Coordinates of N, CA and C in Angstrom, one line a residue:
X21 N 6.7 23.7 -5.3 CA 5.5 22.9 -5.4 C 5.9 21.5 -6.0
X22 N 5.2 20.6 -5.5 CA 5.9 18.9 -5.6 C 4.9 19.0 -7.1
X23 N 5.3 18.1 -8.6 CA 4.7 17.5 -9.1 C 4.1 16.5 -8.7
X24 N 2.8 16.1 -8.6 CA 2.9 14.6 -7.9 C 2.4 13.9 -9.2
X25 N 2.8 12.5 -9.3 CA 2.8 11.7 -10.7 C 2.3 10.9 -10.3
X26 N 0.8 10.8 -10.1 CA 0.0 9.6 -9.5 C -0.7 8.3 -10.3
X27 N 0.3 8.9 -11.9 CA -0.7 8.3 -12.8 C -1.1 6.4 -12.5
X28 N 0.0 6.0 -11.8 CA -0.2 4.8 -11.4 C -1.7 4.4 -10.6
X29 N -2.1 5.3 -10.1 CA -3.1 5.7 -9.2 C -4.5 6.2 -9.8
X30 N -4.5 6.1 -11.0 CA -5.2 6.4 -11.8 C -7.0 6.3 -10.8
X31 N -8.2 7.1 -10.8 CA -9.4 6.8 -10.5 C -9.5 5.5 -11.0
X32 N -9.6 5.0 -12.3 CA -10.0 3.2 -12.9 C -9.1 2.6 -11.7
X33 N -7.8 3.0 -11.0 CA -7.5 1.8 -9.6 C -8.6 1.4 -9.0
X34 N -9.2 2.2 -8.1 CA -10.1 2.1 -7.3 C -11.5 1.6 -7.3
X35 N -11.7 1.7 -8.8 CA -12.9 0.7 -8.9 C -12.7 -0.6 -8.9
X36 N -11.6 -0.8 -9.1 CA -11.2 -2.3 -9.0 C -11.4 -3.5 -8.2
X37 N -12.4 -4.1 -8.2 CA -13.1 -4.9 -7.2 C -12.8 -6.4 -6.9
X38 N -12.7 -7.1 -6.4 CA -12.2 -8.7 -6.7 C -13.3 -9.2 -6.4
X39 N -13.2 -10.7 -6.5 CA -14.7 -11.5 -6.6 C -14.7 -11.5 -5.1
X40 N -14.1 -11.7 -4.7 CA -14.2 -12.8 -3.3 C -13.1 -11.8 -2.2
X41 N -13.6 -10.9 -1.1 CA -12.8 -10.6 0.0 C -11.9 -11.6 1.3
X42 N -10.7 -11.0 1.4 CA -9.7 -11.9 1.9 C -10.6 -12.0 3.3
X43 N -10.3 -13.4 3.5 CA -10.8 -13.7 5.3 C -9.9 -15.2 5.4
X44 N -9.8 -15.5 6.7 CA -9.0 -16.7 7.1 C -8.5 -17.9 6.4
X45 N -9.7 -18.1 5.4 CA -9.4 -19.4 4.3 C -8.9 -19.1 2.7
X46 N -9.3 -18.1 2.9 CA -8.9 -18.0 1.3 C -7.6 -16.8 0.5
X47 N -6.7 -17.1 0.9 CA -5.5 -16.5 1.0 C -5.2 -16.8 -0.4
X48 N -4.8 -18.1 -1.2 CA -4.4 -18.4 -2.4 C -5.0 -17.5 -3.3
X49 N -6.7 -18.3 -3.0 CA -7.4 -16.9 -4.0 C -7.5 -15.6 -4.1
X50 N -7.2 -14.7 -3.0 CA -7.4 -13.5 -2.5 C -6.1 -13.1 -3.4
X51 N -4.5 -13.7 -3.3 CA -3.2 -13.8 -3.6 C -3.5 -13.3 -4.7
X52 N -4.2 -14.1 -5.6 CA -4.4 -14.1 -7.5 C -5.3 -13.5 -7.8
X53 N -6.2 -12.5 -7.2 CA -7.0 -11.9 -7.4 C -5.9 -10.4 -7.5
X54 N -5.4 -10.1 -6.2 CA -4.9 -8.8 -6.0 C -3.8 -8.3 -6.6
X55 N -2.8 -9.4 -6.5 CA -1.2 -9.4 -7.3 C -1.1 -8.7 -8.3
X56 N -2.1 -9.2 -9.4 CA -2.6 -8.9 -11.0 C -2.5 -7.5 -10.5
X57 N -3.6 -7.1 -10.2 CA -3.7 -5.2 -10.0 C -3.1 -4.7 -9.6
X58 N -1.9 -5.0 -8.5 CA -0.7 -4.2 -8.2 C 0.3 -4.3 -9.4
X59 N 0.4 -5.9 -10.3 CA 1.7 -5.8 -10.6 C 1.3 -4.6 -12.4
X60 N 0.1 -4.6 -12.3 CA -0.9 -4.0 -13.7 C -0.4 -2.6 -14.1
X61 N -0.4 -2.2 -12.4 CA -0.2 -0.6 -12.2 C 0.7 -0.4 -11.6
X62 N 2.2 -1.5 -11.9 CA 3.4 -1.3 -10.8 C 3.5 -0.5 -9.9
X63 N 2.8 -0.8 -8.8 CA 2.8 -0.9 -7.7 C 3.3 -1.8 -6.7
X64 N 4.3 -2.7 -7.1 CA 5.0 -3.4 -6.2 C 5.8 -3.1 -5.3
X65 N 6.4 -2.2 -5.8 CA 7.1 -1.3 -5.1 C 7.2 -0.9 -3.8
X66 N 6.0 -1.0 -4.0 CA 5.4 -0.5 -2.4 C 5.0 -1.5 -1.4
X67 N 5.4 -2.4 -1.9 CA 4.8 -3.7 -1.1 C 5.7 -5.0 -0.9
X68 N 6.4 -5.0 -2.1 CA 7.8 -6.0 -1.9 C 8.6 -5.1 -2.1
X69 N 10.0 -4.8 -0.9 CA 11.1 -4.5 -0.6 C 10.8 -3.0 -0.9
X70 N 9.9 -2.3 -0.5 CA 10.0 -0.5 -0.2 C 11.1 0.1 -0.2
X71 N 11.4 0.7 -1.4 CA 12.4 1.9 -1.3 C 11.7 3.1 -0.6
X72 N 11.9 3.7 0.6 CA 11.2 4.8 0.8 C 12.0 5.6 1.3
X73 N 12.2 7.1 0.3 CA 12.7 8.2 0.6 C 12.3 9.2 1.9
X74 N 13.7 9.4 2.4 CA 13.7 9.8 3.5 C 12.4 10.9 3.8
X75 N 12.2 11.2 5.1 CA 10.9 12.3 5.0 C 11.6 13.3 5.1
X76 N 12.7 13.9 5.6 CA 13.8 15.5 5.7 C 14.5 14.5 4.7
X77 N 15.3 15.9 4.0 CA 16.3 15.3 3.7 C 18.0 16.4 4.8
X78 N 17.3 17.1 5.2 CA 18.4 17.9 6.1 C 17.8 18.1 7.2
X79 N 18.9 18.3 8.6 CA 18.7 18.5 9.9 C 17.4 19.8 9.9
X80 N 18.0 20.5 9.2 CA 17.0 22.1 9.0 C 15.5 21.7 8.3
X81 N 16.0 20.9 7.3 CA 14.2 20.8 7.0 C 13.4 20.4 7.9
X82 N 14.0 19.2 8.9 CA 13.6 18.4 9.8 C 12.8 19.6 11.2
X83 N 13.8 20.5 11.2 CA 13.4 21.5 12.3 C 12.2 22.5 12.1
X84 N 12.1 22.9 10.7 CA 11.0 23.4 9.6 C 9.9 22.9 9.0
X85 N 10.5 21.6 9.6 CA 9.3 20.9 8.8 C 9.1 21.0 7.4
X86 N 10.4 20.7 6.8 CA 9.8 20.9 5.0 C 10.5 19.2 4.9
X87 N 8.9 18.5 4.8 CA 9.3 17.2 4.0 C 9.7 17.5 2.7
X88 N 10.5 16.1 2.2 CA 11.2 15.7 0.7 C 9.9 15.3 0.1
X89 N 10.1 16.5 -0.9 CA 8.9 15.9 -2.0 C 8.5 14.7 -2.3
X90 N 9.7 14.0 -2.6 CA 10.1 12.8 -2.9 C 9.3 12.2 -2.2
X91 N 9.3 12.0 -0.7 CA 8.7 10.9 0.3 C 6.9 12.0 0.4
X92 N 7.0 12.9 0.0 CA 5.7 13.3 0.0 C 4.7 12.6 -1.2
X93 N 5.2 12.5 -1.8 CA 4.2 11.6 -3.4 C 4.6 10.4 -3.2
X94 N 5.8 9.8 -2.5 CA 5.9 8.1 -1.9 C 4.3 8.0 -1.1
X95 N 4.6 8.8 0.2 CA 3.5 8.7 0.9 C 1.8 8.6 0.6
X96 N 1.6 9.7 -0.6 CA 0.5 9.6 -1.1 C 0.2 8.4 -1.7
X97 N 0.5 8.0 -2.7 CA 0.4 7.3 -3.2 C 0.2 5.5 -2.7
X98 N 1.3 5.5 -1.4 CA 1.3 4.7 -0.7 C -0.1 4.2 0.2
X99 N -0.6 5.4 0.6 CA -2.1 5.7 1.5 C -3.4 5.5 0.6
X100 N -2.9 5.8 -0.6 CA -3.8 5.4 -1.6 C -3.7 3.8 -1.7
X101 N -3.1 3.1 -1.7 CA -3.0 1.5 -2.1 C -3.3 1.0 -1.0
X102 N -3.0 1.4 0.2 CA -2.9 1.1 1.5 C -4.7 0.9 1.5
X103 N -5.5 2.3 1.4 CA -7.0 1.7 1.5 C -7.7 0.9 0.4
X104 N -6.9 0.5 -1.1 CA -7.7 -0.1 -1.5 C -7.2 -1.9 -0.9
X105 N -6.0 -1.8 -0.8 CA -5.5 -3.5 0.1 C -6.4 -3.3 1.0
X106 N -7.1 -2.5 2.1 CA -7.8 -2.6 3.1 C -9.3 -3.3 2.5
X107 N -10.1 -2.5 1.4 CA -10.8 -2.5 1.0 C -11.1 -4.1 0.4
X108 N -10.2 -4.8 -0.2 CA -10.2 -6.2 -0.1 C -10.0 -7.5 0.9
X109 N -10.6 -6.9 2.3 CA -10.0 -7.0 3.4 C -11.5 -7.7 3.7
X110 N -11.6 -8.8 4.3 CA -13.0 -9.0 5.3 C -12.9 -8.5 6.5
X111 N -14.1 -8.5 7.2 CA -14.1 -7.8 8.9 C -13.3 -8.6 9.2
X112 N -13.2 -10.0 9.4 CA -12.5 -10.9 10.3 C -10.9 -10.6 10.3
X113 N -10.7 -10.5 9.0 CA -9.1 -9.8 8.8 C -8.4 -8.6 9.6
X114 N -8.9 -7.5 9.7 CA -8.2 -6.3 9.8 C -7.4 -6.9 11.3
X115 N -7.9 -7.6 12.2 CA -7.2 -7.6 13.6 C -6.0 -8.2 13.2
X116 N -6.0 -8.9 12.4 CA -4.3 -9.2 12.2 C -3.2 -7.8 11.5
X117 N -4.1 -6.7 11.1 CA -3.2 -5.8 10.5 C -3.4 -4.4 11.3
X118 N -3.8 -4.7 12.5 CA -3.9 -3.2 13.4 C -2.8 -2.7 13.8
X119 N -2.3 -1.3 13.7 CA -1.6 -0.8 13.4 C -1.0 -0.2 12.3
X120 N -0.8 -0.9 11.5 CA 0.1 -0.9 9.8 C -0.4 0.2 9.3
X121 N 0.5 1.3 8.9 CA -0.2 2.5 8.6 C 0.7 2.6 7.0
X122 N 1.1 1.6 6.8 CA 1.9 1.7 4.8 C 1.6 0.7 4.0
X123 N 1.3 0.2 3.2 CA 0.4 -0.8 2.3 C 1.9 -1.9 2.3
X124 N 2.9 -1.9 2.4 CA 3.8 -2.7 2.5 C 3.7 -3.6 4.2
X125 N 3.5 -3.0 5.4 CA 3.0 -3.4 6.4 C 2.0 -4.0 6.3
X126 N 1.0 -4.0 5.6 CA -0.7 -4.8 5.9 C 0.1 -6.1 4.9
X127 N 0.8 -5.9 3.8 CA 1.0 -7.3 2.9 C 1.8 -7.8 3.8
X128 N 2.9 -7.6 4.6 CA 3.7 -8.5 5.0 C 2.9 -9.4 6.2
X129 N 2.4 -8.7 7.3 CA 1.7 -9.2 7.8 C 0.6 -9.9 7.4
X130 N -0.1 -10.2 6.4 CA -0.6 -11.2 5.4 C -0.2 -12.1 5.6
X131 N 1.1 -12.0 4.6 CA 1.9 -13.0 4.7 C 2.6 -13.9 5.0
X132 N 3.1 -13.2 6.3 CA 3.2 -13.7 7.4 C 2.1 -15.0 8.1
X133 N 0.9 -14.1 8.2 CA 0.0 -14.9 8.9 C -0.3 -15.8 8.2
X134 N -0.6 -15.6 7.2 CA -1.3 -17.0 6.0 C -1.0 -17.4 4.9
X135 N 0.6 -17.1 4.0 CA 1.1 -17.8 3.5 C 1.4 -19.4 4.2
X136 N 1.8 -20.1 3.2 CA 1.5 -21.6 3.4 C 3.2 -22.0 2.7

């Protein structure tokens, strides 16, 4: 049985609301609004330069299907940040991030689009 150590993930994450939802102009702001609460609950991790543990760690687990703990509480935890980044998201936004299914994908693509 995996420990999962989500304390980073605490319920108080999720209420965490910003003033202003990201849409087309306001990237700087949106930037300094969100940064804070990733970097609060290091969570960066997941979003600048992802270490992410393999999903098997052996050909056999792979065949059995027994994911690496490891990348099992990566994953959660990951899915968890993934919808609150969403959640700071305007309608007009998400089409630039369709597809991205890891919260390090929706930032880069961000950034991409609307860094300056």
């Amino acid at each position: 049985m995996v420990n999962l150590n989500l304390n980073s993930l605490e319920p108080s994450f999720f209420s965490r609301s910003i003033a202003e939802k990201f849409d087309d102009s306001n990237y700087l702001h949106w930037q300094q609004q969100v940064e804070p609460v990733i970097k609060s609950h290091k969570l960066q991790r997941f979003v600048v330069n992802p270490q992410i543990s393999l999903h098997y760690l052996t050909d056999h687990d792979r065949e059995i299907d027994h994911v690496n703990p490891t990348f099992e509480v990566w994953d959660i935890q990951d899915q968890m940040l993934l919808t609150w980044v969403q959640s700071t998201l305007s309608k007009s936004v998400p089409s630039h991030v369709i597809g991205c299914i890891h919260s390090y994908q929706v930032w880069d693509k961000i950034h991409e689009h609307f860094h300056m």
